[in-house]
Amino acid sequence: MLPRLRAAIILVAVAAMIGAVSLALRQDDAPEPSVSQDAPPHHAPSAPIEHTAPAVDRDVTEAEAASVTGRLTDRESGEGIPGARLELRPAAGPRDPEYQAMTDSKGRYGFESIPDGRWRLRAEPGPRHLVSAFEAETQLRLETGETRRNVDFDFAPGAAIHGRVVDENDEPVPGAEVFLDGSGAGRRSRWRTDQDGRFVAGPVELFAQVTLEARAGKRVTPTPVPANPQGRRTVEDVTIGLIRGGGLAGVVVDTDREPRHGVDIVVRHESSRMDPRTVSTDDDGHFQVEGLLVGVTVLDIAGHEWPVALAAGETKDGLELVTPRGTRRAQRVEADDREDGAMRTALRGTVFRDEGMPAPNTRLTAFRHGRQGDPLPAPVSAHDNGEFQISTAESAPALYNIWAYHPDHGVGRVQTHPDGEPVEILLEPAAVLRGRAVDAQTGDPVPAFAITMEFGQESNPF
């Protein structure tokens, strides 16, 4: 009896030892969870952002919550893009994001606890990758409890331009505005320097032909500074020196030489990418503007233009700008302003983007209907409130096509008569065409190559 009992105890002990070893082996062989396939990265969770008009007014249970995962990659290397920002907001809700996330070291991201509904997901890869509004954004329809995987983005590589802005004494200039212009420049065109006067501009195409300008208060760039990447991913140590700019001062009066107060004057340089500035006349009709570039500065009052040439640091005062009576913004130009005997008239309106918001800085150009190859002298930009005015020398019977283009919000077009009712132009997303211009014999890339597109019987003016 005792030998049998001892044998049974030994068998039970051996079985327990075999079970423990088997369990340990199974735990050691278990695969690590895949962030991009099974769950959002635990180190980069999505976090709600507070805003004044939340799109979700109910609590979301764990069973109801949806999730989204994906990856951002470099189009050439296929490698992940770390540190990129993603924003998720309701498709028909406020402009502010409801959730945000950052990619990990392999370019992976994740959002969790998302209510069902239609959402708009936007990716911002950073200054080393080219971005268009159509590549960087997608819309999602999430169902209750859904797990949406592999919502991926890939971006073409670009170049980042590192530099600093200094004054006449080679001291750094914090808070200076830096402007980028040229062939191959990305959709963003303005940056500000940090406390050490440094900036990172971009992205731009790897073979872009670009220049930089800067301004800070009364100081400006005397001449544009070239910053061509020449195939490199980073352009280092670009220095932009500022000098004291020119100035203009004068008075705005009506045709009876009475001063006009509260008149907006748009001040822009004839050939610079710098954003135009707006100054207003005081109670006595006087105005003053400083920090102007060398060359021709144009003063624009509701379609009336006065070009003024300035040398480096030159100030011209005593200007008298004679304007007709009327509103202080876009207005019909009266018959006393004639050009070659023709009454100067205007095309007026407002540009909107999605959700009925104004679209400032939209570029607009106009063609007389039936004469598509004969545009008006120069495109214009919409003001901060989306309003625009294009001057013409045609009487009311003429019909014009107005084209509008914004790199972030798309294109729009409308037909109107000069001095008819103000028009509204709604920008809509447009398709993106990509290509590469090369030398037919050598196969080398050709920078700054002009390309014209045609749509049926009409050319794209941009």
Short mmCIF file of C-alpha atoms in Angstrom, two decimals:
data_model
loop_
_atom_site.label_atom_id
_atom_site.label_comp_id
_atom_site.label_asym_id
_atom_site.label_seq_id
_atom_site.Cartn_x
_atom_site.Cartn_y
_atom_site.Cartn_z
CA MET A 1 0.00 0.00 0.00
CA LEU A 2 2.73 2.50 0.92
CA PRO A 3 4.80 1.87 -2.27
CA ARG A 4 1.69 2.55 -4.38
CA LEU A 5 0.96 5.81 -2.46
CA ARG A 6 4.55 7.01 -2.88
CA ALA A 7 4.39 6.28 -6.64
CA ALA A 8 1.14 8.25 -7.01
CA ILE A 9 2.61 11.29 -5.21
CA ILE A 10 5.70 11.20 -7.45
CA LEU A 11 3.52 11.07 -10.63
CA VAL A 12 1.44 14.09 -9.48
CA ALA A 13 4.62 16.12 -8.76
CA VAL A 14 6.13 15.28 -12.16
CA ALA A 15 2.91 16.28 -13.96
CA ALA A 16 2.83 19.64 -12.13
CA MET A 17 6.43 20.34 -13.14
CA ILE A 18 5.74 19.52 -16.81
CA GLY A 19 2.69 21.85 -16.81
CA ALA A 20 4.64 24.77 -15.34
CA VAL A 21 7.45 24.38 -17.91
CA SER A 22 4.93 24.21 -20.79
CA LEU A 23 3.17 27.41 -19.60
CA ALA A 24 6.47 29.30 -19.35
CA LEU A 25 7.46 28.23 -22.88
CA ARG A 26 4.12 29.43 -24.29
CA GLN A 27 4.59 32.85 -22.61
CA ASP A 28 8.15 33.22 -23.95
CA ASP A 29 7.06 32.40 -27.52
CA ALA A 30 4.02 34.76 -27.55
CA PRO A 31 4.46 37.56 -30.21
CA GLU A 32 4.55 41.18 -29.15
CA PRO A 33 1.43 43.11 -30.11
CA SER A 34 1.74 44.97 -33.47
CA VAL A 35 0.86 48.61 -33.13
CA SER A 36 -0.07 49.08 -36.80
CA GLN A 37 -2.12 45.88 -37.01
CA ASP A 38 -3.80 45.30 -33.66
CA ALA A 39 -3.78 48.39 -31.48
CA PRO A 40 -2.71 52.00 -31.40
CA PRO A 41 0.78 52.67 -30.01
CA HIS A 42 0.62 52.64 -26.24
CA HIS A 43 3.17 55.46 -26.05
CA ALA A 44 1.30 57.82 -28.40
CA PRO A 45 -2.39 57.63 -27.45
CA SER A 46 -4.95 59.97 -28.90
CA ALA A 47 -6.05 62.71 -26.54
CA PRO A 48 -9.16 64.85 -26.75
CA ILE A 49 -8.56 68.57 -27.29
CA GLU A 50 -10.84 71.00 -25.56
CA HIS A 51 -12.86 73.27 -27.85
CA THR A 52 -15.89 75.48 -27.46
CA ALA A 53 -18.29 73.48 -29.61
CA PRO A 54 -17.74 69.73 -29.05
CA ALA A 55 -19.15 67.57 -31.79
CA VAL A 56 -19.85 64.68 -29.41
CA ASP A 57 -22.43 65.27 -26.70
CA ARG A 58 -22.68 61.77 -25.27
CA ASP A 59 -20.44 59.36 -23.36
CA VAL A 60 -18.86 56.61 -25.48
CA THR A 61 -18.76 53.13 -23.95
CA GLU A 62 -15.91 50.73 -24.69
CA ALA A 63 -18.20 48.60 -26.86
CA GLU A 64 -19.28 51.62 -28.94
CA ALA A 65 -15.82 53.16 -29.42
CA ALA A 66 -14.07 52.90 -32.77
CA SER A 67 -10.32 53.05 -33.40
CA VAL A 68 -8.04 54.01 -36.28
CA THR A 69 -4.43 52.97 -36.88
CA GLY A 70 -1.97 53.51 -39.71
CA ARG A 71 1.49 54.62 -40.75
CA LEU A 72 3.23 57.57 -42.41
CA THR A 73 6.08 56.69 -44.78
CA ASP A 74 8.63 58.32 -47.05
CA ARG A 75 7.61 57.71 -50.67
CA GLU A 76 11.15 57.02 -51.87
CA SER A 77 12.69 55.03 -49.02
CA GLY A 78 9.55 53.44 -47.61
CA GLU A 79 10.74 54.23 -44.10
CA GLY A 80 8.38 55.53 -41.44
CA ILE A 81 8.19 59.25 -40.65
CA PRO A 82 8.63 59.73 -36.88
CA GLY A 83 7.26 62.69 -34.92
CA ALA A 84 4.53 63.55 -37.44
CA ARG A 85 1.29 65.08 -36.15
CA LEU A 86 -2.19 63.81 -37.02
CA GLU A 87 -5.50 65.52 -36.28
CA LEU A 88 -8.98 64.02 -36.31
CA ARG A 89 -12.09 66.17 -36.37
CA PRO A 90 -15.75 65.73 -37.35
CA ALA A 91 -16.25 66.06 -41.11
CA ALA A 92 -18.98 68.67 -40.65
CA GLY A 93 -17.86 70.06 -37.32
CA PRO A 94 -15.59 72.88 -36.16
CA ARG A 95 -12.17 73.56 -37.68
CA ASP A 96 -10.40 72.69 -34.41
CA PRO A 97 -9.36 69.03 -34.08
CA GLU A 98 -11.27 66.77 -31.69
CA TYR A 99 -8.31 64.35 -31.26
CA GLN A 100 -4.60 64.40 -32.04
CA ALA A 101 -1.78 61.85 -32.15
CA MET A 102 1.94 61.66 -32.95
CA THR A 103 3.75 58.95 -34.90
CA ASP A 104 6.30 56.73 -33.15
CA SER A 105 9.86 55.98 -34.30
CA LYS A 106 8.52 53.75 -37.10
CA GLY A 107 5.92 56.20 -38.31
CA ARG A 108 2.95 54.38 -36.72
CA TYR A 109 0.01 56.14 -35.07
CA GLY A 110 -3.30 55.27 -33.45
CA PHE A 111 -6.57 56.81 -32.27
CA GLU A 112 -8.85 55.06 -29.77
CA SER A 113 -12.23 55.66 -28.13
CA ILE A 114 -13.60 57.46 -31.20
CA PRO A 115 -17.40 57.76 -31.52
CA ASP A 116 -19.01 56.52 -34.72
CA GLY A 117 -19.75 58.96 -37.55
CA ARG A 118 -17.95 60.80 -40.34
CA TRP A 119 -14.47 62.10 -39.53
CA ARG A 120 -11.74 64.03 -41.32
CA LEU A 121 -8.17 62.84 -40.70
CA ARG A 122 -5.24 65.12 -41.54
CA ALA A 123 -1.52 64.31 -41.43
CA GLU A 124 1.34 66.81 -41.07
CA PRO A 125 4.64 65.02 -41.79
CA GLY A 126 6.95 67.96 -40.98
CA PRO A 127 9.42 70.18 -42.87
CA ARG A 128 11.21 67.41 -44.77
CA HIS A 129 8.29 66.13 -46.83
CA LEU A 130 6.18 67.79 -49.50
CA VAL A 131 2.49 68.05 -48.67
CA SER A 132 -0.61 68.90 -50.68
CA ALA A 133 -4.10 69.33 -49.28
CA PHE A 134 -5.25 66.27 -51.22
CA GLU A 135 -2.51 63.89 -50.03
CA ALA A 136 -2.56 64.93 -46.39
CA GLU A 137 -6.28 64.54 -45.67
CA THR A 138 -8.84 61.77 -45.92
CA GLN A 139 -12.42 61.24 -44.75
CA LEU A 140 -13.51 58.23 -42.72
CA ARG A 141 -16.93 56.76 -41.97
CA LEU A 142 -16.55 54.87 -38.68
CA GLU A 143 -19.16 52.38 -37.50
CA THR A 144 -19.91 51.54 -33.88
CA GLY A 145 -17.09 49.45 -32.40
CA GLU A 146 -15.14 49.39 -35.68
CA THR A 147 -11.36 48.99 -35.80
CA ARG A 148 -10.04 50.69 -38.95
CA ARG A 149 -6.49 49.58 -39.76
CA ASN A 150 -3.89 50.60 -42.33
CA VAL A 151 -5.08 54.17 -42.87
CA ASP A 152 -1.69 55.06 -44.30
CA PHE A 153 -0.11 58.17 -45.84
CA ASP A 154 3.02 58.46 -47.94
CA PHE A 155 4.80 61.71 -48.75
CA ALA A 156 7.45 62.70 -51.27
CA PRO A 157 10.73 63.80 -49.73
CA GLY A 158 11.54 67.50 -49.71
CA ALA A 159 14.27 69.76 -48.49
CA ALA A 160 14.32 71.84 -45.30
CA ILE A 161 16.11 75.19 -45.25
CA HIS A 162 17.80 76.12 -41.96
CA GLY A 163 18.90 79.69 -41.42
CA ARG A 164 18.93 82.81 -39.31
CA VAL A 165 17.97 86.47 -39.65
CA VAL A 166 20.39 89.16 -38.43
CA ASP A 167 20.43 92.97 -38.33
CA GLU A 168 23.13 95.42 -39.50
CA ASN A 169 25.28 94.52 -36.46
CA ASP A 170 24.99 90.78 -37.11
CA GLU A 171 22.73 90.44 -34.07
CA PRO A 172 19.89 87.88 -34.25
CA VAL A 173 16.40 89.22 -34.99
CA PRO A 174 13.65 87.29 -33.12
CA GLY A 175 10.11 87.33 -34.47
CA ALA A 176 11.14 88.28 -38.03
CA GLU A 177 8.86 87.16 -40.87
CA VAL A 178 10.60 84.95 -43.44
CA PHE A 179 9.09 84.54 -46.92
CA LEU A 180 9.88 81.85 -49.49
CA ASP A 181 9.38 82.20 -53.24
CA GLY A 182 10.39 80.44 -56.43
CA SER A 183 9.89 77.36 -58.59
CA GLY A 184 9.43 74.20 -56.53
CA ALA A 185 8.42 75.98 -53.34
CA GLY A 186 5.90 74.12 -51.18
CA ARG A 187 2.43 75.29 -50.24
CA ARG A 188 3.66 77.17 -47.17
CA SER A 189 5.40 80.48 -47.79
CA ARG A 190 5.90 82.26 -44.42
CA TRP A 191 7.68 81.51 -41.12
CA ARG A 192 8.83 83.43 -38.03
CA THR A 193 12.23 83.30 -36.39
CA ASP A 194 12.67 82.06 -32.82
CA GLN A 195 14.34 83.90 -29.92
CA ASP A 196 17.75 83.24 -31.47
CA GLY A 197 16.71 84.56 -34.86
CA ARG A 198 16.66 81.06 -36.36
CA PHE A 199 14.09 79.44 -38.64
CA VAL A 200 13.44 76.23 -40.57
CA ALA A 201 11.63 76.84 -43.87
CA GLY A 202 10.20 74.18 -46.12
CA PRO A 203 9.61 71.74 -47.42
CA VAL A 204 10.66 72.58 -50.97
CA GLU A 205 11.38 70.28 -53.90
CA LEU A 206 14.87 68.78 -53.96
CA PHE A 207 15.77 70.69 -57.15
CA ALA A 208 13.78 73.84 -56.37
CA GLN A 209 15.00 77.29 -57.41
CA VAL A 210 13.97 79.41 -54.42
CA THR A 211 14.82 82.66 -52.68
CA LEU A 212 14.18 83.97 -49.17
CA GLU A 213 13.20 87.44 -47.97
CA ALA A 214 12.56 88.72 -44.46
CA ARG A 215 11.23 91.75 -42.62
CA ALA A 216 10.96 92.88 -39.02
CA GLY A 217 9.48 96.25 -38.16
CA LYS A 218 11.32 98.91 -40.15
CA ARG A 219 13.99 96.48 -41.38
CA VAL A 220 13.81 94.43 -44.59
CA THR A 221 15.93 92.29 -46.89
CA PRO A 222 17.81 94.46 -49.42
CA THR A 223 17.78 91.68 -52.04
CA PRO A 224 16.34 88.11 -52.10
CA VAL A 225 18.71 85.43 -50.78
CA PRO A 226 19.03 82.22 -52.89
CA ALA A 227 18.63 78.91 -51.02
CA ASN A 228 18.61 76.13 -53.63
CA PRO A 229 18.77 72.55 -52.24
CA GLN A 230 20.49 71.08 -55.38
CA GLY A 231 19.22 67.62 -54.51
CA ARG A 232 20.06 67.79 -50.80
CA ARG A 233 17.51 67.06 -48.07
CA THR A 234 18.85 69.89 -45.87
CA VAL A 235 20.16 73.36 -46.67
CA GLU A 236 22.22 74.65 -43.74
CA ASP A 237 23.30 78.06 -42.46
CA VAL A 238 21.42 80.46 -44.73
CA THR A 239 21.87 83.98 -43.37
CA ILE A 240 19.42 86.78 -44.19
CA GLY A 241 20.69 90.24 -43.34
CA LEU A 242 18.26 93.11 -42.74
CA ILE A 243 18.73 96.82 -43.32
CA ARG A 244 16.52 99.80 -42.61
CA GLY A 245 13.77 99.87 -45.23
CA GLY A 246 12.24 102.76 -47.10
CA GLY A 247 9.13 104.71 -46.14
CA LEU A 248 6.16 106.51 -47.67
CA ALA A 249 3.91 109.18 -46.18
CA GLY A 250 1.17 111.39 -47.53
CA VAL A 251 -2.53 112.21 -47.56
CA VAL A 252 -5.61 110.75 -49.25
CA VAL A 253 -8.13 113.30 -50.58
CA ASP A 254 -11.26 113.20 -52.73
CA THR A 255 -11.73 115.02 -56.04
CA ASP A 256 -12.57 118.22 -54.14
CA ARG A 257 -9.25 117.92 -52.25
CA GLU A 258 -11.06 117.14 -49.01
CA PRO A 259 -9.14 114.70 -46.75
CA ARG A 260 -10.60 111.20 -46.42
CA HIS A 261 -10.28 109.41 -43.07
CA GLY A 262 -10.49 105.66 -42.47
CA VAL A 263 -9.48 104.73 -46.04
CA ASP A 264 -7.69 101.35 -46.37
CA ILE A 265 -4.47 101.41 -48.42
CA VAL A 266 -3.02 98.05 -49.50
CA VAL A 267 0.77 98.30 -49.70
CA ARG A 268 2.61 95.69 -51.77
CA HIS A 269 5.89 95.34 -53.58
CA GLU A 270 5.75 94.92 -57.34
CA SER A 271 7.74 91.67 -57.44
CA SER A 272 8.04 90.37 -53.86
CA ARG A 273 6.35 87.31 -52.32
CA MET A 274 5.97 89.17 -49.02
CA ASP A 275 2.38 89.50 -47.88
CA PRO A 276 0.81 92.90 -48.63
CA ARG A 277 0.18 95.20 -45.69
CA THR A 278 -2.83 97.44 -45.07
CA VAL A 279 -2.68 100.88 -43.46
CA SER A 280 -5.57 103.28 -42.83
CA THR A 281 -5.70 107.05 -43.01
CA ASP A 282 -6.18 109.03 -39.79
CA ASP A 283 -8.81 111.69 -39.08
CA ASP A 284 -6.90 114.17 -41.28
CA GLY A 285 -6.48 111.72 -44.16
CA HIS A 286 -2.77 111.15 -43.48
CA PHE A 287 -0.95 107.80 -43.70
CA GLN A 288 2.57 106.53 -43.15
CA VAL A 289 4.19 103.17 -43.84
CA GLU A 290 7.80 102.06 -43.18
CA GLY A 291 9.98 99.02 -43.73
CA LEU A 292 9.58 98.96 -47.52
CA LEU A 293 11.75 97.06 -49.98
CA VAL A 294 14.03 98.54 -52.60
CA GLY A 295 12.23 98.88 -55.93
CA VAL A 296 8.63 99.69 -56.83
CA THR A 297 6.00 99.75 -54.07
CA VAL A 298 2.36 99.90 -55.16
CA LEU A 299 -0.28 101.75 -53.11
CA ASP A 300 -3.75 100.37 -53.88
CA ILE A 301 -7.03 101.98 -52.81
CA ALA A 302 -10.01 99.96 -54.07
CA GLY A 303 -8.47 99.40 -57.49
CA HIS A 304 -6.69 102.75 -57.83
CA GLU A 305 -2.94 102.11 -57.94
CA TRP A 306 0.03 104.46 -57.38
CA PRO A 307 3.47 102.91 -58.06
CA VAL A 308 6.35 104.56 -56.19
CA ALA A 309 10.05 103.71 -56.71
CA LEU A 310 12.30 103.62 -53.63
CA ALA A 311 16.05 103.30 -53.18
CA ALA A 312 17.59 101.53 -50.19
CA GLY A 313 16.47 103.28 -47.00
CA GLU A 314 14.78 106.11 -48.94
CA THR A 315 11.73 107.88 -47.51
CA LYS A 316 9.27 109.81 -49.66
CA ASP A 317 6.65 111.99 -48.02
CA GLY A 318 4.20 114.61 -49.19
CA LEU A 319 2.35 112.15 -51.46
CA GLU A 320 -1.22 113.13 -52.38
CA LEU A 321 -3.54 110.30 -53.48
CA VAL A 322 -6.71 111.60 -55.13
CA THR A 323 -9.64 109.17 -55.02
CA PRO A 324 -13.35 109.45 -55.86
CA ARG A 325 -16.00 109.64 -53.18
CA GLY A 326 -17.56 106.36 -52.15
CA THR A 327 -16.99 103.41 -49.90
CA ARG A 328 -13.60 102.90 -48.31
CA ARG A 329 -13.14 99.39 -49.66
CA ALA A 330 -13.91 97.78 -53.03
CA GLN A 331 -15.91 100.27 -55.05
CA ARG A 332 -16.82 101.34 -58.56
CA VAL A 333 -14.30 103.77 -60.01
CA GLU A 334 -16.05 106.88 -61.30
CA ALA A 335 -15.73 108.32 -64.81
CA ASP A 336 -13.08 110.86 -63.75
CA ASP A 337 -10.51 108.01 -63.75
CA ARG A 338 -10.00 107.11 -67.40
CA GLU A 339 -7.31 105.19 -69.18
CA ASP A 340 -6.93 105.86 -72.92
CA GLY A 341 -10.43 107.31 -72.96
CA ALA A 342 -12.07 104.17 -71.51
CA MET A 343 -13.86 104.21 -68.16
CA ARG A 344 -11.99 102.03 -65.65
CA THR A 345 -14.35 99.54 -64.02
CA ALA A 346 -13.98 96.56 -61.70
CA LEU A 347 -14.89 92.91 -61.06
CA ARG A 348 -15.74 92.46 -57.37
CA GLY A 349 -16.68 89.66 -55.01
CA THR A 350 -15.69 87.34 -52.16
CA VAL A 351 -13.92 83.95 -52.12
CA PHE A 352 -15.07 81.23 -49.71
CA ARG A 353 -13.68 77.84 -48.77
CA ASP A 354 -15.50 74.94 -47.14
CA GLU A 355 -17.99 75.69 -44.34
CA GLY A 356 -18.55 79.17 -45.74
CA MET A 357 -15.32 80.60 -44.32
CA PRO A 358 -13.50 83.41 -46.20
CA ALA A 359 -10.39 82.33 -48.12
CA PRO A 360 -7.77 85.09 -47.73
CA ASN A 361 -4.69 85.17 -50.01
CA THR A 362 -6.53 83.32 -52.78
CA ARG A 363 -5.02 84.24 -56.15
CA LEU A 364 -7.52 85.46 -58.75
CA THR A 365 -7.18 86.28 -62.44
CA ALA A 366 -9.74 87.22 -65.08
CA PHE A 367 -10.15 86.67 -68.82
CA ARG A 368 -12.59 88.34 -71.15
CA HIS A 369 -15.03 85.65 -72.28
CA GLY A 370 -14.01 84.29 -75.67
CA ARG A 371 -10.45 85.63 -75.30
CA GLN A 372 -8.94 83.07 -72.94
CA GLY A 373 -5.38 83.79 -74.01
CA ASP A 374 -5.69 87.49 -73.19
CA PRO A 375 -5.78 87.87 -69.38
CA LEU A 376 -5.99 91.14 -67.49
CA PRO A 377 -2.61 92.69 -66.59
CA ALA A 378 -1.91 90.91 -63.30
CA PRO A 379 -3.54 88.49 -60.82
CA VAL A 380 -4.72 89.82 -57.46
CA SER A 381 -4.98 88.32 -53.98
CA ALA A 382 -8.11 88.20 -51.83
CA HIS A 383 -8.03 90.32 -48.66
CA ASP A 384 -8.23 88.89 -45.12
CA ASN A 385 -12.06 88.87 -45.34
CA GLY A 386 -11.99 87.06 -48.70
CA GLU A 387 -12.98 90.15 -50.71
CA PHE A 388 -11.29 91.00 -54.01
CA GLN A 389 -11.43 93.55 -56.80
CA ILE A 390 -9.93 93.23 -60.31
CA SER A 391 -9.72 96.44 -62.31
CA THR A 392 -10.69 96.43 -66.00
CA ALA A 393 -11.02 99.01 -68.77
CA GLU A 394 -14.21 97.55 -70.20
CA SER A 395 -17.79 98.76 -70.07
CA ALA A 396 -20.64 96.71 -68.62
CA PRO A 397 -21.56 94.61 -71.71
CA ALA A 398 -18.25 92.70 -71.51
CA LEU A 399 -18.37 89.24 -69.87
CA TYR A 400 -15.44 87.88 -67.84
CA ASN A 401 -14.37 84.50 -66.45
CA ILE A 402 -12.75 84.84 -63.01
CA TRP A 403 -10.50 81.98 -61.87
CA ALA A 404 -9.58 81.54 -58.19
CA TYR A 405 -6.85 79.30 -56.82
CA HIS A 406 -5.63 78.51 -53.29
CA PRO A 407 -2.98 75.80 -52.64
CA ASP A 408 -4.83 74.48 -49.58
CA HIS A 409 -8.48 74.85 -50.58
CA GLY A 410 -8.66 74.25 -54.35
CA VAL A 411 -10.04 76.19 -57.30
CA GLY A 412 -13.21 77.98 -58.34
CA ARG A 413 -14.58 79.93 -61.31
CA VAL A 414 -17.44 82.31 -62.02
CA GLN A 415 -18.66 84.55 -64.87
CA THR A 416 -19.64 88.17 -64.32
CA HIS A 417 -19.84 91.65 -65.86
CA PRO A 418 -17.69 94.57 -64.68
CA ASP A 419 -19.48 96.57 -61.99
CA GLY A 420 -22.28 94.05 -61.79
CA GLU A 421 -23.39 92.64 -58.44
CA PRO A 422 -20.51 91.32 -56.30
CA VAL A 423 -20.01 87.59 -56.96
CA GLU A 424 -19.25 84.72 -54.60
CA ILE A 425 -16.68 82.06 -55.52
CA LEU A 426 -16.64 78.76 -53.63
CA LEU A 427 -13.34 76.87 -53.75
CA GLU A 428 -13.56 73.13 -54.37
CA PRO A 429 -10.86 70.45 -54.15
CA ALA A 430 -8.95 69.87 -57.37
CA ALA A 431 -7.02 66.89 -58.68
CA VAL A 432 -3.24 66.75 -58.34
CA LEU A 433 -1.07 65.90 -61.35
CA ARG A 434 2.58 65.03 -60.80
CA GLY A 435 5.40 64.55 -63.20
CA ARG A 436 9.04 65.23 -63.94
CA ALA A 437 10.63 67.30 -66.69
CA VAL A 438 13.90 65.84 -68.00
CA ASP A 439 16.34 66.60 -70.79
CA ALA A 440 15.44 64.41 -73.79
CA GLN A 441 19.09 63.57 -74.51
CA THR A 442 20.73 63.30 -71.09
CA GLY A 443 17.76 62.42 -68.88
CA ASP A 444 18.82 65.08 -66.35
CA PRO A 445 16.05 66.95 -64.47
CA VAL A 446 15.11 70.36 -65.86
CA PRO A 447 14.30 72.89 -63.07
CA ALA A 448 12.09 75.96 -63.53
CA PHE A 449 10.35 74.41 -66.55
CA ALA A 450 7.11 76.14 -67.53
CA ILE A 451 4.11 73.82 -67.95
CA THR A 452 0.73 74.78 -69.43
CA MET A 453 -2.42 72.68 -68.95
CA GLU A 454 -5.56 72.85 -71.04
CA PHE A 455 -9.08 71.80 -70.04
CA GLY A 456 -11.11 71.29 -73.19
CA GLN A 457 -11.23 74.72 -74.84
CA GLU A 458 -9.93 76.65 -71.84
CA SER A 459 -6.45 77.02 -70.38
CA ASN A 460 -5.76 76.93 -66.67
CA PRO A 461 -4.47 80.47 -65.89
CA PHE A 462 -2.41 79.24 -62.94
#
